Amino acid sequence: MLKVYDIVVSNEMYREPVLMVWFVGCKIKCEGCFNKHLWDVNAPVGTWYKPIDLADKLLRICEDKDIGYVMFSGGEPFDQNLKDLWSLVKSLPSL
């Protein structure tokens, strides 16, 4: 399972729209982090997804909004279950 805080379309940082996936959970805890509320995977924020369900949701959003890029952020994406994160990545075709 993967815990996601939010999924947003960003048109501000890049030349083309990017679908941003904000994960919950971070063991790194960088000084100056602006997402400290996403550090604790047990915090009462976010939604748990099976990798295939999250992939389906992301693909629907990309198709509906003509988005060709997905970016993972957080928290720390690599603090998720790595098997599930890899399953998600493999489920996303080259957009």
CSV table of C-alpha atoms in Angstrom, one decimal:
chain,number,residue,atom,x,y,z
A,1,MET,CA,0.0,0.0,0.0
A,2,LEU,CA,1.1,3.6,-0.7
A,3,LYS,CA,0.0,6.6,1.4
A,4,VAL,CA,-0.7,9.7,-0.7
A,5,TYR,CA,-1.3,13.1,0.8
A,6,ASP,CA,-2.4,14.8,-2.4
A,7,ILE,CA,-2.4,14.7,-6.2
A,8,VAL,CA,-2.2,18.1,-7.9
A,9,VAL,CA,-1.5,19.5,-11.4
A,10,SER,CA,1.3,21.9,-11.3
A,11,ASN,CA,1.6,24.4,-14.2
A,12,GLU,CA,3.9,26.8,-12.3
A,13,MET,CA,7.3,25.1,-12.1
A,14,TYR,CA,7.7,23.5,-15.5
A,15,ARG,CA,7.1,24.3,-19.2
A,16,GLU,CA,4.4,21.7,-19.4
A,17,PRO,CA,1.8,20.6,-16.8
A,18,VAL,CA,3.1,18.0,-14.3
A,19,LEU,CA,1.0,15.7,-12.2
A,20,MET,CA,2.5,15.9,-8.7
A,21,VAL,CA,2.0,13.0,-6.2
A,22,TRP,CA,2.7,13.9,-2.6
A,23,PHE,CA,3.4,10.9,-0.5
A,24,VAL,CA,3.2,10.7,3.3
A,25,GLY,CA,6.2,9.4,5.3
A,26,CYS,CA,9.8,10.6,5.6
A,27,LYS,CA,12.6,9.3,7.7
A,28,ILE,CA,15.2,11.9,6.4
A,29,LYS,CA,13.6,14.9,8.1
A,30,CYS,CA,15.7,17.6,6.4
A,31,GLU,CA,16.3,20.8,8.3
A,32,GLY,CA,14.1,23.5,6.8
A,33,CYS,CA,11.6,21.0,5.3
A,34,PHE,CA,8.4,22.7,4.3
A,35,ASN,CA,6.4,19.5,4.5
A,36,LYS,CA,7.0,18.4,8.1
A,37,HIS,CA,3.3,17.5,8.4
A,38,LEU,CA,4.1,14.6,5.9
A,39,TRP,CA,6.9,13.0,7.9
A,40,ASP,CA,4.8,10.7,10.0
A,41,VAL,CA,3.2,7.9,7.9
A,42,ASN,CA,0.8,7.3,10.8
A,43,ALA,CA,-0.4,10.9,10.8
A,44,PRO,CA,-4.2,11.4,10.2
A,45,VAL,CA,-3.6,12.8,6.7
A,46,GLY,CA,-3.6,11.2,3.3
A,47,THR,CA,-5.2,8.1,1.7
A,48,TRP,CA,-3.9,4.6,1.4
A,49,TYR,CA,-3.9,3.1,-2.2
A,50,LYS,CA,-3.1,-0.2,-3.7
A,51,PRO,CA,-0.5,0.5,-6.5
A,52,ILE,CA,-2.8,-0.5,-9.3
A,53,ASP,CA,-5.6,1.7,-8.0
A,54,LEU,CA,-3.3,4.7,-7.7
A,55,ALA,CA,-1.9,4.0,-11.2
A,56,ASP,CA,-5.4,3.9,-12.6
A,57,LYS,CA,-6.3,7.2,-10.9
A,58,LEU,CA,-3.1,8.9,-12.1
A,59,LEU,CA,-3.6,7.7,-15.7
A,60,ARG,CA,-7.2,8.9,-15.7
A,61,ILE,CA,-6.1,12.4,-14.5
A,62,CYS,CA,-3.3,12.5,-17.1
A,63,GLU,CA,-5.7,11.5,-19.9
A,64,ASP,CA,-8.4,13.9,-18.8
A,65,LYS,CA,-6.0,16.9,-18.5
A,66,ASP,CA,-3.5,16.0,-21.3
A,67,ILE,CA,-0.6,15.6,-18.9
A,68,GLY,CA,2.6,13.8,-20.0
A,69,TYR,CA,4.6,13.8,-16.8
A,70,VAL,CA,4.1,12.5,-13.3
A,71,MET,CA,6.4,13.6,-10.4
A,72,PHE,CA,6.7,11.9,-7.0
A,73,SER,CA,7.4,14.1,-4.0
A,74,GLY,CA,6.5,14.1,-0.3
A,75,GLY,CA,7.4,13.3,2.4
A,76,GLU,CA,9.9,10.9,0.8
A,77,PRO,CA,8.6,8.6,-2.0
A,78,PHE,CA,11.3,6.0,-1.2
A,79,ASP,CA,10.0,5.7,2.3
A,80,GLN,CA,7.0,3.9,0.9
A,81,ASN,CA,6.9,0.2,0.5
A,82,LEU,CA,9.4,-0.2,-2.3
A,83,LYS,CA,7.8,-3.2,-3.8
A,84,ASP,CA,4.5,-1.3,-4.1
A,85,LEU,CA,6.3,1.9,-5.3
A,86,TRP,CA,8.0,-0.1,-8.1
A,87,SER,CA,4.7,-1.8,-9.0
A,88,LEU,CA,3.2,1.7,-9.4
A,89,VAL,CA,6.1,2.9,-11.6
A,90,LYS,CA,5.8,-0.2,-13.8
A,91,SER,CA,2.1,0.4,-14.2
A,92,LEU,CA,2.6,3.8,-15.6
A,93,PRO,CA,3.3,3.7,-19.3
A,94,SER,CA,5.6,6.2,-21.0
A,95,LEU,CA,3.3,9.2,-21.1
